[in-house]
């Protein structure tokens, strides 16, 4: 986590004791005295080796001036020093059992707190659920946290960064079902085939679709390994002579969609593949202020399997 | 399965069902500047349905390919140089064109056949981007051809651009004609101001917060100023503008809509009819702009000022006066500036003037609502501070920088008691991240989704014309010269006098 609040940022960083963070935030940020419309606190929590990406992302959000960004890496320090640059604070090597205390002290009052969970001591997730308004999970192997999250759904709103990246794919599949003939054909589909570089994303999509629509008995899900660079490359919902298709186009800047069902003329189109950087995904999460019931239903279906 | 089960997820924004968008006036300026770029951006953001097509209709004798080329050119000019991407190409492949005179019944038979061919008779949204003089012809033909009647599965809606009528009588006649062929809920009278985030946010600001509504009345508010200033002149719209003028072009629709949103009582729910009912109440409370008292046998018009711009300097260059603009009569009395003082007869606003002003060739492009609060009842800092206490201001910026600002007094740091105003700003463009949709995107999507909240209802349009028409008639009966103002200045001295009579000033913009 060496790059935490580096001098690369436009705002000069300062190393201070925890107790002086609030003063330092005012001193080092030239805009701090100006009135701003702040919207939330975003906290990234995780082991040090998983926080580089989070740090860069939160610096971008913090520099925009409307969120307070806090990066906390877990370690064995009870009194870690903090680096402060404007709206961004980084705590390095904090004992996991104090993470919730640090968040409680540093978050903006009366505004939502979003936790970006990059992994760590499982109990910390429970403790943060009592403090945060939203927890966005983001781990390579998320199943343990998903299982824990299911028990915490009543405590706070949960999401997953992979889930945020699936929004557009889900929306495009949903658009097919606005066509009455597609809805009529829903129970006839027998196969869902997903190809992509991230098996977990494919599982999430499949669980969402199969928990939303009652397909017939014998419905089969196939997940094929695709290119590493694209979590999802294509999705086909099929029957013998009917198909709903979504796939990334050349250069992966767009998604091609096509629908072919009985009783309806085939239609196809191309839509832009939206940017899904962590900044975009977190920005989407910041726009959502309620529990994501579709996500909860999907995760419950996944962990029940 | 009647409902789409996949829409049950809070981050999936509603998307209309299968839709064909039919544009009358497909080769016109509005289509190129606003409609086609808005459709492209909606498509880019995945907000259009999987089954979507555009049919353009106009007199130009072009084919589908030429219409697609026009789409490409429109995007290049108004949606950015990189907009001819795969999304645009895919959209273009679903664009069709019918070359026709709008008064030819054969056109509507062709259109019907084409709709069946490409759409399967599902949702159809007609957009009248044509001169107001032919609205009636198109509405009548849509009705008599059966195109206005919803099918078993599909809806039919028509969007009508402003101006909806040219006076009260013509607006009533047009409403009557529309209602012969469409139900009111099928008619979407568009006012693009209502699609702006800040204007919609005015409802949230007032009725989603508990702290503002209690002071939103005559007890705490001194007066309200609504300004819609343009730097442009009449441009290429002289033929329309000569017959319209600022009163018809801006006040009857945009400013009256904004006024009603500021002045309305709280609706009982955020539903189209509830919101529109309360807006209507506000408009009905507006006192007539032409006073009953007579002056030399004529009704008095002391609350409205008109003017026309002279040559001057705007946006860094010299500009001609209105009478020298191409297409403008040398004897024209068309007003390019209007200022008005409006009073509402209700408990909330009795005695609180609403000052409205709009004009072309003003120093800067800005639209805002400025709410000036009353001064504190006792100026306890008068002796201690050399500066006087300025009244608190709440400013709702509608364009170009959408947001809300609050100006209040603060003590200057130091041992002396000095007071100075400070401004607290909230800006849509930067606060939440992501793109703020253009007004036409919002409104087109709402019309496809069947949400009429942000569209004008027939009775609102007529009530607005009922206020404006006597002013038009009074002006047309005057032989006087129209006052002038230099392009690049904030209107004529008469406008300052209008506000000055009440001991107030226009806000410095």
Coordinates of N, CA and C in Angstrom, one line a residue, chain B residues 157-231:
Chain B
X157 N -49.4 7.7 -28.6 CA -49.3 8.9 -27.9 C -48.7 10.0 -28.9
X158 N -49.1 11.2 -28.6 CA -48.6 12.3 -29.5 C -47.9 13.4 -28.6
X159 N -46.7 13.8 -29.0 CA -46.1 14.9 -28.4 C -46.2 16.1 -29.3
X160 N -46.7 17.2 -28.7 CA -46.9 18.4 -29.4 C -45.9 19.5 -28.9
X161 N -45.1 20.0 -29.8 CA -44.2 21.1 -29.4 C -44.9 22.4 -29.1
X162 N -44.2 23.2 -28.3 CA -44.7 24.6 -28.2 C -44.5 25.4 -29.4
X163 N -45.2 26.4 -29.8 CA -46.3 26.9 -29.0 C -47.6 26.2 -29.3
X164 N -48.3 25.8 -28.2 CA -49.6 25.2 -28.4 C -50.6 26.2 -28.5
X165 N -50.9 26.7 -29.7 CA -51.8 27.8 -30.0 C -51.0 29.1 -30.0
X166 N -51.7 30.1 -30.5 CA -51.0 31.4 -30.5 C -51.8 32.4 -29.6
X167 N -52.9 32.0 -29.1 CA -53.7 32.8 -28.2 C -54.7 31.9 -27.6
X168 N -55.5 32.4 -26.7 CA -56.5 31.6 -26.0 C -57.4 30.8 -26.9
X169 N -57.9 31.6 -27.9 CA -58.9 30.9 -28.8 C -58.3 29.8 -29.6
X170 N -57.1 30.0 -30.1 CA -56.5 29.0 -31.0 C -56.0 27.8 -30.1
X171 N -55.6 28.1 -28.9 CA -55.3 26.9 -28.0 C -56.5 26.1 -27.7
X172 N -57.6 26.8 -27.4 CA -58.8 26.0 -27.1 C -59.2 25.2 -28.3
X173 N -59.2 25.8 -29.5 CA -59.5 25.1 -30.7 C -58.6 23.9 -30.9
X174 N -57.4 24.0 -30.7 CA -56.4 22.9 -30.9 C -56.7 21.8 -29.8
X175 N -57.0 22.2 -28.6 CA -57.3 21.2 -27.6 C -58.5 20.4 -28.0
X176 N -59.5 21.2 -28.5 CA -60.8 20.5 -28.9 C -60.5 19.5 -30.0
X177 N -59.7 19.9 -30.9 CA -59.4 19.0 -32.1 C -58.7 17.8 -31.6
X178 N -57.7 18.0 -30.7 CA -56.9 16.9 -30.2 C -57.8 16.0 -29.4
X179 N -58.7 16.5 -28.7 CA -59.6 15.6 -27.9 C -60.6 14.9 -28.7
X180 N -60.8 15.3 -30.0 CA -61.7 14.6 -30.9 C -61.1 13.3 -31.3
X181 N -59.7 13.3 -31.3 CA -59.0 12.1 -31.9 C -58.2 11.4 -30.8
X182 N -57.8 12.1 -29.8 CA -57.0 11.4 -28.7 C -57.6 11.7 -27.4
X183 N -57.4 10.8 -26.4 CA -57.8 11.1 -25.1 C -56.7 12.0 -24.5
X184 N -57.1 12.8 -23.5 CA -56.1 13.7 -22.9 C -54.8 13.0 -22.5
X185 N -54.9 11.8 -21.9 CA -53.7 11.1 -21.5 C -52.8 10.6 -22.6
X186 N -53.3 10.8 -23.8 CA -52.5 10.4 -25.0 C -51.7 11.6 -25.5
X187 N -52.0 12.8 -25.0 CA -51.5 14.0 -25.6 C -50.4 14.6 -24.6
X188 N -49.2 14.7 -25.1 CA -48.0 15.2 -24.3 C -47.6 16.5 -24.9
X189 N -48.0 17.6 -24.2 CA -47.6 18.9 -24.6 C -46.2 19.2 -24.0
X190 N -45.2 19.3 -24.8 CA -43.8 19.3 -24.3 C -43.4 20.7 -23.9
X191 N -42.7 20.8 -22.8 CA -42.0 22.1 -22.5 C -40.6 21.6 -21.9
X192 N -39.6 21.8 -22.7 CA -38.3 21.2 -22.4 C -37.7 21.7 -21.0
X193 N -38.2 22.8 -20.6 CA -37.8 23.3 -19.3 C -38.1 22.3 -18.2
X194 N -39.3 21.6 -18.3 CA -39.7 20.7 -17.3 C -38.9 19.4 -17.3
X195 N -38.1 19.2 -18.3 CA -37.2 18.0 -18.3 C -35.9 18.3 -17.7
X196 N -35.6 19.5 -17.3 CA -34.3 19.8 -16.6 C -34.3 19.3 -15.2
X197 N -33.2 18.8 -14.8 CA -33.1 18.2 -13.5 C -33.5 19.1 -12.4
X198 N -33.0 20.4 -12.5 CA -33.2 21.3 -11.5 C -34.7 21.7 -11.3
X199 N -35.4 21.7 -12.4 CA -36.8 22.0 -12.4 C -37.5 20.9 -11.7
X200 N -37.2 19.7 -12.0 CA -37.8 18.5 -11.3 C -37.4 18.5 -9.8
X201 N -36.1 18.9 -9.6 CA -35.6 18.9 -8.2 C -36.3 19.9 -7.4
X202 N -36.9 20.9 -8.0 CA -37.7 21.9 -7.2 C -38.8 21.2 -6.4
X203 N -39.4 20.2 -7.0 CA -40.4 19.5 -6.3 C -39.8 18.7 -5.1
X204 N -38.7 18.1 -5.3 CA -38.0 17.4 -4.3 C -37.5 18.4 -3.2
X205 N -36.9 19.5 -3.6 CA -36.4 20.5 -2.7 C -37.5 21.0 -1.8
X206 N -38.7 21.3 -2.4 CA -39.8 21.8 -1.6 C -40.5 20.8 -0.8
X207 N -40.8 19.6 -1.4 CA -41.7 18.7 -0.8 C -41.0 17.4 -0.2
X208 N -39.7 17.3 -0.5 CA -38.9 16.2 0.1 C -38.1 16.6 1.3
X209 N -38.2 17.9 1.6 CA -37.5 18.4 2.8 C -38.5 19.0 3.7
X210 N -38.2 18.9 5.0 CA -39.2 19.5 5.9 C -38.9 20.9 6.3
X211 N -37.7 21.4 6.0 CA -37.3 22.7 6.5 C -37.6 23.9 5.6
X212 N -37.8 23.6 4.3 CA -38.0 24.8 3.4 C -39.5 25.2 3.2
X213 N -40.4 24.2 3.2 CA -41.8 24.5 3.0 C -42.4 25.4 4.1
X214 N -42.0 25.3 5.3 CA -42.6 26.2 6.3 C -42.2 27.6 6.1
X215 N -41.1 27.9 5.4 CA -40.8 29.3 5.1 C -41.1 29.8 3.7
X216 N -41.8 28.9 3.0 CA -42.1 29.1 1.6 C -43.4 29.8 1.4
X217 N -43.4 31.0 1.9 CA -44.7 31.8 1.9 C -44.5 33.3 2.2
X218 N -45.6 34.0 2.1 CA -45.5 35.5 2.3 C -44.9 35.9 3.6
X219 N -44.9 35.1 4.6 CA -44.4 35.5 5.9 C -42.9 35.7 5.8
X220 N -42.2 34.8 5.0 CA -40.7 34.8 5.0 C -40.1 35.2 3.7
X221 N -40.9 35.2 2.6 CA -40.4 35.5 1.3 C -40.8 36.9 0.9
X222 N -39.8 37.7 0.5 CA -40.0 39.1 0.1 C -40.6 39.1 -1.3
X223 N -39.8 38.4 -2.2 CA -40.3 38.4 -3.6 C -39.5 37.3 -4.3
X224 N -40.0 37.0 -5.5 CA -39.3 35.9 -6.3 C -39.0 36.5 -7.7
X225 N -37.8 36.2 -8.2 CA -37.4 36.6 -9.5 C -37.2 35.4 -10.4
X226 N -37.8 35.4 -11.6 CA -37.5 34.3 -12.5 C -37.0 34.9 -13.8
X227 N -35.8 34.5 -14.1 CA -35.0 35.0 -15.3 C -34.7 33.9 -16.3
X228 N -35.0 34.2 -17.5 CA -34.6 33.3 -18.6 C -33.9 34.2 -19.6
X229 N -32.6 34.2 -19.6 CA -31.8 35.1 -20.4 C -31.0 34.4 -21.5
X230 N -31.1 34.9 -22.7 CA -30.3 34.3 -23.8 C -29.4 35.3 -24.4
X231 N -28.2 34.8 -24.8 CA -27.3 35.7 -25.5 C -27.6 35.7 -27.0

